Short mmCIF file of C-alpha atoms and ligand atoms in Angstrom, two decimals:
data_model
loop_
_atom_site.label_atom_id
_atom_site.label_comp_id
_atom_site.label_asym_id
_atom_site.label_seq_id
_atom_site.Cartn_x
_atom_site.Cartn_y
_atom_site.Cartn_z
CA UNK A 3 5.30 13.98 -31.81
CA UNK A 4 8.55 11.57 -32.14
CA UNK A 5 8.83 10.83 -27.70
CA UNK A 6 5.77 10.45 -25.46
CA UNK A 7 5.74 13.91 -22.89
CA UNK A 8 7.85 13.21 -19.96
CA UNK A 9 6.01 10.97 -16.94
CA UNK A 10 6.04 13.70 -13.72
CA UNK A 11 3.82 11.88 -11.33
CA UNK A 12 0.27 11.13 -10.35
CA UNK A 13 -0.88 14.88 -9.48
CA UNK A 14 0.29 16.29 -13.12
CA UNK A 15 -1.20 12.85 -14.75
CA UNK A 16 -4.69 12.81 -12.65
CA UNK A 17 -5.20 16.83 -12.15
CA UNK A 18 -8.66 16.90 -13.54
CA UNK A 19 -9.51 14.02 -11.14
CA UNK A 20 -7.64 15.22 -8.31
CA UNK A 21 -8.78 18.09 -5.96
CA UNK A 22 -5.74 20.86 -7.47
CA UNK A 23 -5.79 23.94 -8.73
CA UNK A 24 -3.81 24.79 -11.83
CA UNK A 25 -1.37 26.96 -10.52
CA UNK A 26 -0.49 24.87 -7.66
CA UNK A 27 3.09 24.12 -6.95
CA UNK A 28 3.28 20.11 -7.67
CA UNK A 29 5.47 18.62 -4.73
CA UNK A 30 6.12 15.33 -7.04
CA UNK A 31 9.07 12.37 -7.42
CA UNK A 32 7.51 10.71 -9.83
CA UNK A 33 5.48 8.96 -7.73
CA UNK A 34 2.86 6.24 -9.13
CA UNK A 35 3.09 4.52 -12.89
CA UNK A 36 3.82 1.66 -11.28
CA UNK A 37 4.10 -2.11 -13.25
CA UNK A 38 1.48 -4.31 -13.26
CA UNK A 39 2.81 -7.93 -13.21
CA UNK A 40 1.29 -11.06 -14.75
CA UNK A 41 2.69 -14.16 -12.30
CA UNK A 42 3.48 -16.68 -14.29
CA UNK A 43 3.99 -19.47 -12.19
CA UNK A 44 2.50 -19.08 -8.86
CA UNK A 45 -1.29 -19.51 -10.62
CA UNK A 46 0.43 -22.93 -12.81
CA UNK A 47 1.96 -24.07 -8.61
CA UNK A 48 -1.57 -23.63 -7.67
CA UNK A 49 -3.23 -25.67 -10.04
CA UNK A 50 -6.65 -22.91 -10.78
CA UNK A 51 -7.35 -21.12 -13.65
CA UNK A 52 -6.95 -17.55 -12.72
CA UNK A 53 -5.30 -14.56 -13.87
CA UNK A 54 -3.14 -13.19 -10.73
CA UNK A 55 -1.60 -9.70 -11.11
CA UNK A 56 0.69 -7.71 -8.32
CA UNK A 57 0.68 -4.25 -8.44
CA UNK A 58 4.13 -3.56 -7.48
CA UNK A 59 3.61 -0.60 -5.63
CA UNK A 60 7.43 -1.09 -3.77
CA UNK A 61 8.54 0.88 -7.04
CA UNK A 62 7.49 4.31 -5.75
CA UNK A 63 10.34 6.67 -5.28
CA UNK A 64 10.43 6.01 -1.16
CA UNK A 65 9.72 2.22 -2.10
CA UNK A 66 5.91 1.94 -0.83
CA UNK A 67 2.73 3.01 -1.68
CA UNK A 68 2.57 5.81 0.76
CA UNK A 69 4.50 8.24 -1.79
CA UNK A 70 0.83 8.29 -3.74
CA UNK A 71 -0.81 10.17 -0.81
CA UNK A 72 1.81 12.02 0.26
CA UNK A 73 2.67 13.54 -2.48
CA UNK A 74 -1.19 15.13 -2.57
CA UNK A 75 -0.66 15.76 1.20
CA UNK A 76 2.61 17.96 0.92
CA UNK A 77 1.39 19.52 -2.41
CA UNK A 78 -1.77 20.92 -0.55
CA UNK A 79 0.17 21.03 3.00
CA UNK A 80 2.50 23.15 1.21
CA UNK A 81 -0.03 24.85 -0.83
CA UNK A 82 -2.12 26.24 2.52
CA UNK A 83 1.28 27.88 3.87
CA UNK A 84 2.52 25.25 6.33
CA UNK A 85 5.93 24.87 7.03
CA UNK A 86 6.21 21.64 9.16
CA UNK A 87 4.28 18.25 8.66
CA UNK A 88 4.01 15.53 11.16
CA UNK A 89 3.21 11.64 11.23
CA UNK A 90 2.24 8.78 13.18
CA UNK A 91 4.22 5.58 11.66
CA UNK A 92 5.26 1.68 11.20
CA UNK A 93 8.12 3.36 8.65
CA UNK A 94 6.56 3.71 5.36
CA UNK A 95 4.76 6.77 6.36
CA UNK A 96 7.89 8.49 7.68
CA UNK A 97 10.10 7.58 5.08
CA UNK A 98 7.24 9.19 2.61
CA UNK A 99 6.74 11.89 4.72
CA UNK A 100 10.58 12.72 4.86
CA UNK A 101 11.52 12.65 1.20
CA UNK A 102 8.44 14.56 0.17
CA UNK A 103 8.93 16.89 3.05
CA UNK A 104 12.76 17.55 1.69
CA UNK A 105 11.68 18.23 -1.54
CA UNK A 106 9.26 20.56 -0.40
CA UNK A 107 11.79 22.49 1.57
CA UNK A 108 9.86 22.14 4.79
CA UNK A 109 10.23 20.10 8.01
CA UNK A 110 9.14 16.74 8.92
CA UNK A 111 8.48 15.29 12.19
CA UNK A 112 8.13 11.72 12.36
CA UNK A 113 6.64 9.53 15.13
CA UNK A 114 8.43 6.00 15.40
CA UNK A 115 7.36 3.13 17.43
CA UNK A 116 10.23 1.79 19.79
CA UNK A 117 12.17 -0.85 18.21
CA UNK A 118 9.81 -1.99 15.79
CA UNK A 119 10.45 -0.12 12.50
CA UNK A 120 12.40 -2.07 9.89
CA UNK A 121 15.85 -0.62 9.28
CA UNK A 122 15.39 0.37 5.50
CA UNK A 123 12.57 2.87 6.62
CA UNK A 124 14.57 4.13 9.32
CA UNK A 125 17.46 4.92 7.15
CA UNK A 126 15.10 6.80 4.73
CA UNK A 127 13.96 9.24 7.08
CA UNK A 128 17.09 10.23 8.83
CA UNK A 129 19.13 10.25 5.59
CA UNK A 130 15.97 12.87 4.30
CA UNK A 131 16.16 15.01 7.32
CA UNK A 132 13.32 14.30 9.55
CA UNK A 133 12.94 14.79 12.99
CA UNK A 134 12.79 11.21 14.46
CA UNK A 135 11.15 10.92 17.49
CA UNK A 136 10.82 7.58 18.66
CA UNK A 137 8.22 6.67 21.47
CA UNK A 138 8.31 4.00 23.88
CA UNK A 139 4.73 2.74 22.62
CA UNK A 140 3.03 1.27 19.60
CA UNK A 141 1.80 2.93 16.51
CA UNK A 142 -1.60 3.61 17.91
CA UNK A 143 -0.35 5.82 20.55
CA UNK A 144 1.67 7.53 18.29
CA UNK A 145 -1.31 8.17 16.13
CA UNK A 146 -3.18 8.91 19.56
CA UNK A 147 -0.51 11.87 20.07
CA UNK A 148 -0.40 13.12 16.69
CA UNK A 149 -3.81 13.69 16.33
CA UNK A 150 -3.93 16.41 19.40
CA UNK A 151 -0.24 17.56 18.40
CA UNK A 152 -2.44 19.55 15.78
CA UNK A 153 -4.02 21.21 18.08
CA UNK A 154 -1.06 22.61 20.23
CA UNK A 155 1.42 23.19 17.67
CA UNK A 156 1.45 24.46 13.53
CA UNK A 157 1.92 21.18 11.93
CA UNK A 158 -0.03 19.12 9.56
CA UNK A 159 -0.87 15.65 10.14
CA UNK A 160 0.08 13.60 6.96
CA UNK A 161 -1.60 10.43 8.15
CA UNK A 162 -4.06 8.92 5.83
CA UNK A 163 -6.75 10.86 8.00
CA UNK A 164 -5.73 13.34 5.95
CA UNK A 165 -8.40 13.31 2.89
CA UNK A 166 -5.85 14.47 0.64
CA UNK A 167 -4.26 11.39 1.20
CA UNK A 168 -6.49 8.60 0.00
CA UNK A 169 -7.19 10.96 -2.80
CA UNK A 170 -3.66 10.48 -4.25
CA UNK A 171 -3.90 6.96 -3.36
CA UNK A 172 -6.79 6.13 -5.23
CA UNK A 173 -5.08 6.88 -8.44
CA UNK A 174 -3.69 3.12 -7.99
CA UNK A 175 -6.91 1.80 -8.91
CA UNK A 176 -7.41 4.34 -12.00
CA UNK A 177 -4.14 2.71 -13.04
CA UNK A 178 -5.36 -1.08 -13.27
CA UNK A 179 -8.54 0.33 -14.96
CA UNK A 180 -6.51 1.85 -17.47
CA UNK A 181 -4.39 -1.27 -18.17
CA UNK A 182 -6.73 -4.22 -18.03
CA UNK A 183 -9.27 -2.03 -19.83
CA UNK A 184 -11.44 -3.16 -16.86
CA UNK A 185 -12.18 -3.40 -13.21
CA UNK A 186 -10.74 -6.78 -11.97
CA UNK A 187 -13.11 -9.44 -10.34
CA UNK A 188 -11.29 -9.10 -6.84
CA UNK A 189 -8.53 -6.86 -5.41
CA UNK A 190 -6.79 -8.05 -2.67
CA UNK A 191 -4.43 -5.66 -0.62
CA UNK A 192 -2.98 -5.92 3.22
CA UNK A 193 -5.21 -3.79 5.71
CA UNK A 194 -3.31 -1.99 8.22
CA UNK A 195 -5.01 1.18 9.16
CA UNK A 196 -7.44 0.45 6.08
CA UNK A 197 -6.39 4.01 4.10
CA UNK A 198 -5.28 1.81 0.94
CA UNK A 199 -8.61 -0.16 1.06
CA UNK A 200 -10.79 2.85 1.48
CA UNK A 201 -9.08 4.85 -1.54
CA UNK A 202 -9.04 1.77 -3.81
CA UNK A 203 -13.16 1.66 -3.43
CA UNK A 204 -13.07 5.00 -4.21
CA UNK A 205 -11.00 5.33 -7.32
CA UNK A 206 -12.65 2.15 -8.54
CA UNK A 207 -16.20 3.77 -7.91
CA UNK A 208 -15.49 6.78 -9.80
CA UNK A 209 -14.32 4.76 -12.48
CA UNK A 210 -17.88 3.09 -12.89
CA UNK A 211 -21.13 3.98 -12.87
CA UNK A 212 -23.11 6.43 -14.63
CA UNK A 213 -20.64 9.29 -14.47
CA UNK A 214 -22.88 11.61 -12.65
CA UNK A 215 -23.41 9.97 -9.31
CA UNK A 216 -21.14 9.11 -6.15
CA UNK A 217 -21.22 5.30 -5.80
CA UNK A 218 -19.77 5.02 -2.24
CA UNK A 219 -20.11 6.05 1.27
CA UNK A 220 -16.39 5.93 1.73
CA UNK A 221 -15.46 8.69 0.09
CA UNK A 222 -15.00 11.65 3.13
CA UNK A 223 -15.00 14.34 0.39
CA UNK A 224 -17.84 14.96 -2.38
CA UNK A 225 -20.55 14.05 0.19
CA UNK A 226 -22.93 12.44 -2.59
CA UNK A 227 -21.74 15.12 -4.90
CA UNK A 228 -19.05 13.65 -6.83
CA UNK A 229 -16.86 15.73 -8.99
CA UNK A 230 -14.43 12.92 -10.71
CA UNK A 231 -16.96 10.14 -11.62
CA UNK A 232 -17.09 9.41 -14.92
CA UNK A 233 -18.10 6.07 -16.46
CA UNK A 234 -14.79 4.67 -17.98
CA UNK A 235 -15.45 1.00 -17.55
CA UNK A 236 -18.88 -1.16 -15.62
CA UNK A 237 -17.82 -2.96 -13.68
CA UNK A 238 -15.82 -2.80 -10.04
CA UNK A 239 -14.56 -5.22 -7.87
CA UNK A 240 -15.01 -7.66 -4.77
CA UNK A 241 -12.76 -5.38 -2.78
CA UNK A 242 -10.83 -8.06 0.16
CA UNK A 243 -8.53 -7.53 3.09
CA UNK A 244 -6.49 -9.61 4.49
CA UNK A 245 -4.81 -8.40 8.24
CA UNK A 246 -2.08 -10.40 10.38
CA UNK A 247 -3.22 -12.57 12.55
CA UNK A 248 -1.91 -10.76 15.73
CA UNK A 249 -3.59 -7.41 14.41
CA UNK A 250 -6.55 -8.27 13.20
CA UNK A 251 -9.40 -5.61 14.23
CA UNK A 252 -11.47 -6.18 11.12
CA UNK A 253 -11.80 -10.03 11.53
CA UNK A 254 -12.57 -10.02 15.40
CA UNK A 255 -15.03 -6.85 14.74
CA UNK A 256 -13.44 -4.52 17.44
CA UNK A 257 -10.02 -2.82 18.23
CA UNK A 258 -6.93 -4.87 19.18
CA UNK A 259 -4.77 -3.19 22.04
CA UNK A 260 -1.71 -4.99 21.64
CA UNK A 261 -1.35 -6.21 17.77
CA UNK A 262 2.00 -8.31 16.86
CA UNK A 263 3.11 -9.32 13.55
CA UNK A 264 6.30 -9.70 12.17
CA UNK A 265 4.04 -7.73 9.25
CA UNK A 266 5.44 -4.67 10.97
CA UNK A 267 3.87 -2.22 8.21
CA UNK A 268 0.56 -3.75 9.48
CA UNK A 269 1.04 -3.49 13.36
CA UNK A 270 -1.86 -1.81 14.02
CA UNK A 271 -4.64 -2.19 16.41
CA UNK A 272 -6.98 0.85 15.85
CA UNK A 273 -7.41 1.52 12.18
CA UNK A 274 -8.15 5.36 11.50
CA UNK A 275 -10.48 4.28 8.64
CA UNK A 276 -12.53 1.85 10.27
CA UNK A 277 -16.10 3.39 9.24
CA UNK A 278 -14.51 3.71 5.64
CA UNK A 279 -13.45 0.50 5.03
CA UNK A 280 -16.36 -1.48 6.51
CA UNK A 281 -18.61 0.42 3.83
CA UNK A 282 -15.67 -0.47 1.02
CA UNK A 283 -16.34 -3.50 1.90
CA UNK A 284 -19.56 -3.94 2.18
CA UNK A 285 -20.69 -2.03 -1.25
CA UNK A 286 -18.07 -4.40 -3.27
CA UNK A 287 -19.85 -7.74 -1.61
CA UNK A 288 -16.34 -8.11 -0.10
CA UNK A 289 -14.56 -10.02 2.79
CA UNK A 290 -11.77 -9.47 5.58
CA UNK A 291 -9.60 -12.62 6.72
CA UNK A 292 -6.95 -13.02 8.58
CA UNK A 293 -2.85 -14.56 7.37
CA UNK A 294 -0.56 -16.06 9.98
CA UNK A 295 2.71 -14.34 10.37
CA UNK A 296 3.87 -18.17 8.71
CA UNK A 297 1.96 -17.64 6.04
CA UNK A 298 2.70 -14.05 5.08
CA UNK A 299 6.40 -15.14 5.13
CA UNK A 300 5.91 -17.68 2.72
CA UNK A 301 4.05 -15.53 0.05
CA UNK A 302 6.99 -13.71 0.43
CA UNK A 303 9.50 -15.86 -0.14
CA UNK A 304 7.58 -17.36 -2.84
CA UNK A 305 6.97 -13.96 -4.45
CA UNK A 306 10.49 -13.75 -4.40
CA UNK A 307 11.63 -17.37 -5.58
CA UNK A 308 9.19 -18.54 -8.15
CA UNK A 309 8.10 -14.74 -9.63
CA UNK A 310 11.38 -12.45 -8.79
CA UNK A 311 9.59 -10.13 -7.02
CA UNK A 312 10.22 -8.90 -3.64
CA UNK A 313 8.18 -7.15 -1.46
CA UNK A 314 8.35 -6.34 2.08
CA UNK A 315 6.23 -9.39 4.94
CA UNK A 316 3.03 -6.73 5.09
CA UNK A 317 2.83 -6.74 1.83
CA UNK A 318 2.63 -10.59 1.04
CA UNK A 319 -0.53 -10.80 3.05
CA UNK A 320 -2.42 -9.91 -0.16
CA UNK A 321 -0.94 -12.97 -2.04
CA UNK A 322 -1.14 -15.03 1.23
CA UNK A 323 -4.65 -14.71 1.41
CA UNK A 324 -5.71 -14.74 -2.33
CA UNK A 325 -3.71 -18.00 -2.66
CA UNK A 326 -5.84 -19.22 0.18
CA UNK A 327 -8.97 -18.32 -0.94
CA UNK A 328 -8.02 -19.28 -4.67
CA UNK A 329 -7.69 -22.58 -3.61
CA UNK A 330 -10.76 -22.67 -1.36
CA UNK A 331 -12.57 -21.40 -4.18
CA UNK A 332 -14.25 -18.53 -2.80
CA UNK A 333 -12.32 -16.70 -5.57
CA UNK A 334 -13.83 -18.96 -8.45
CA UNK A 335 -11.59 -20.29 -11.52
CA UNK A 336 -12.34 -17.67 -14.42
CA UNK A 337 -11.32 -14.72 -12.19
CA UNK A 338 -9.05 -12.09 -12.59
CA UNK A 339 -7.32 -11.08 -9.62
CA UNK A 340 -5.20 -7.92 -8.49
CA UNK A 341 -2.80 -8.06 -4.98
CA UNK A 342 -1.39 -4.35 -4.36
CA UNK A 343 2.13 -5.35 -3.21
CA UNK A 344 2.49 -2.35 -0.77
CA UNK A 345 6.14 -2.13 0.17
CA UNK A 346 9.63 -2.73 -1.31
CA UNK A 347 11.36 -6.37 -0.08
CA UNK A 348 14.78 -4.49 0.45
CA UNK A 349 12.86 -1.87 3.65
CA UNK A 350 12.98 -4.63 5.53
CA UNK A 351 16.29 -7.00 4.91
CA UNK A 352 16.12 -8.16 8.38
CA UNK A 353 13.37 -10.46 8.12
CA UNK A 354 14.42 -11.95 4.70
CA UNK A 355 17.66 -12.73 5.92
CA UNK A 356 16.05 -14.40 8.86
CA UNK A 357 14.35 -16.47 6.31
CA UNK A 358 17.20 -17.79 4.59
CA UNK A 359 18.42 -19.30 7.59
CA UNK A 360 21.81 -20.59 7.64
CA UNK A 361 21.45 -21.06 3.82
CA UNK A 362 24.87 -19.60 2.72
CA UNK A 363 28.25 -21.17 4.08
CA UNK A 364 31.58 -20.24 3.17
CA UNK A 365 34.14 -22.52 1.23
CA UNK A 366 37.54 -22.70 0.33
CA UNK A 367 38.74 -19.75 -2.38
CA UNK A 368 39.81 -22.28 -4.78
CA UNK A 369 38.73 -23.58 -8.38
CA UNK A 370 37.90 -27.24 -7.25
CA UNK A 371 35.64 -25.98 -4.20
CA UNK A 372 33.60 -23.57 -6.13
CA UNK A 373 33.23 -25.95 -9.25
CA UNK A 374 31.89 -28.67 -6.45
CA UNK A 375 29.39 -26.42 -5.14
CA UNK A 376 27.98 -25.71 -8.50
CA UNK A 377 28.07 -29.40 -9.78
CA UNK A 378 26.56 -29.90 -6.32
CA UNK A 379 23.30 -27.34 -7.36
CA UNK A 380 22.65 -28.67 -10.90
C1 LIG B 69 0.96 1.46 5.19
C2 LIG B 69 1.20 0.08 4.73
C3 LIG B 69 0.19 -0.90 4.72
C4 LIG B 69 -1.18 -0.67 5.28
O1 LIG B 69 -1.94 0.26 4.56
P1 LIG B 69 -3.23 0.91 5.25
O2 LIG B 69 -3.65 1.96 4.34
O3 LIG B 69 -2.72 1.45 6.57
O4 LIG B 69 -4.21 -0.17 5.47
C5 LIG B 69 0.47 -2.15 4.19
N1 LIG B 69 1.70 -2.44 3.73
C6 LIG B 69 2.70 -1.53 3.72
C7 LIG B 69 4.03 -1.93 3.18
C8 LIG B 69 2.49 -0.25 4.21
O5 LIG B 69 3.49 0.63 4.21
#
């Protein structure tokens, strides 16, 4: 055949691995296949010998990560005769949970915290049609609400404590595998309300192993009887999350009531997959640390600056912490390394701006005043 078959998204890629039947209508942008990137200069700035990659996960169609679970969560939502689906969120979820919702042809509700959302997320989910209902509270309560919505009204909860939802997620995982031709030595990813974490251990476990056995006790689905594992490579990684330092349940070892970052995607004090994570964790011989909000802001702008690519604050608190532990040497030279970049830089232009400062002045419109400014630069 002249042309590889058309990419149509994680479901029609993963289906064997994926709990789908095959007549099941595929609710599907495209979602997943997402690059892999080498840095090239961040590792040479730090002065180790390690092999860095970001999974650049802002390339989804809604620009975040989320798009991989939802699109198994409105494919089965859809698939079980519901008509409306409903969310808890810091923005990524809703603006996931909108497109996916739109293509399905059924309604979303979305549950916004007050003033705290950046403005690219917003703007996805009313230009997609959901209901926005914005509380005057944080994303916990929301999540507090939605949870006994369910119970009063026919919706279903697209939150990642929705199985379905770290099951499409952990398809990230089978993608490194498949590209390295191996498990990295550590994966580092932001931990919010620790979904991503919890479906990364599990896509990496099924990848390893025997082939016959479940390897992990964060899996909510095959209860020890795991239908996907199959031994494609031996090894797995040290699985590590880093949280914000004003949200950081995993690092003081109980919930946070009132969690700040300007790592809004993270603002979370009560993380749905506590139990999960903590067993992700412990199974890889993995750590959680903590980033301050200065930090995670200057993984981003370096992200952006010395690699050209830009993700959104949450998701520079994988690099901010790697880079930190890199040079510490807890992650020893010799390692390969993988930081899931979570988010798109352009949800959240806000902040970046912010960052700039008062970089960018206006001159006179003339030949001599431009030509200064560049001789200025060089
Ligand atoms: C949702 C989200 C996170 C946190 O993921 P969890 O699964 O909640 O831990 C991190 N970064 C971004 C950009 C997100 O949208």
């Amino acid at each position: 055949m002249p042309f590889r078959p058309r990419y149509t998204g994680l479901i029609a890629k993963y289906k064997d691995r994926l709990p789908i039947n095959d007549d099941t209508r595929l609710i599907s942008l495209g979602e997943g296949n997402t690059p892999l990137i080498r840095l090239n200069n961040i590792p040479r700035d730090l002065g180790k010998d390690v092999d860095i990659y970001v999974k650049y996960e802002g390339l989804n169609p809604t620009g975040s990560f989320k798009d991989r679970g939802m699109t198994m969560a409105v494919t089965k939502a859809v698939d079980e005769g519901s008509k409306a689906i409903i969310c808890a969120s810091t923005g990524n979820t809703s603006a996931s949970a909108a497109a996916y919702a739109a293509r399905a042809g059924i309604k979303a509700f979305v549950l916004i915290p007050d003033g705290k959302i950046a403005m690219g997320k917003l703007a996805q989910a009313i230009m997609h049609g959901a209901e926005v209902i914005q509380i005057a509270g944080n994303f916990d309560d929301g999540m507090r609400i939605v949870k006994e919505i369910a119970d009063h009204a026919p919706v279903t909860i697209v939150n990642s404590v929705n199985p379905y939802r770290l099951q499409g997620q952990k398809t990230a995982a089978f993608e490194i595998v498949e590209e390295l031709e191996r498990a990295p030595d550590y994966h580092c990813l932001p931990v919010g309300n620790a979904g991503n974490i919890t479906a990364h251990w599990i896509g990496y476990c099924e990848y390893s192993g025997r082939g016959d056995e479940c390897l992990t006790e964060a899996c909510a689905l095959c209860h020890g009887h795991c239908r996907y594992a199959s031994a494609v490579v031996g090894n797995r990684p040290v699985m590590v999350g880093y949280q914000a330092h004003g949200a950081n349940p995993f690092i003081r070892g109980e919930m946070v009531d009132d969690p700040d970052t300007v790592a809004t995607a993270i603002r979370i004090g009560h993380p749905q997959s506590w139990k999960q994570a903590w067993a992700a964790s412990k199974e890889s011989g993995g750590w959680f640390d903590e980033c301050s909000d200065q930090e995670i802001l200057q993984a981003q702008l370096l992200l952006a600056s010395r690699e050209g690519v830009f993700c959104e604050p949450a998701s520079a608190t994988s690099l901010a912490g790697a880079m930190r532990d890199i040079r510490s040497g807890r992650i020893p030279e010799g390692s390969t390394v993988v930081c899931t970049l979570t988010g798109h830089g352009l949800k959240d232009p806000d902040v970046a701006i912010r960052q700039a400062g008062d970089a960018i002045s206006t001159i006179p419109a003339t030949l001599d005043a431009v030509k200064k400014a560049i001789l200025d630069k060089l």
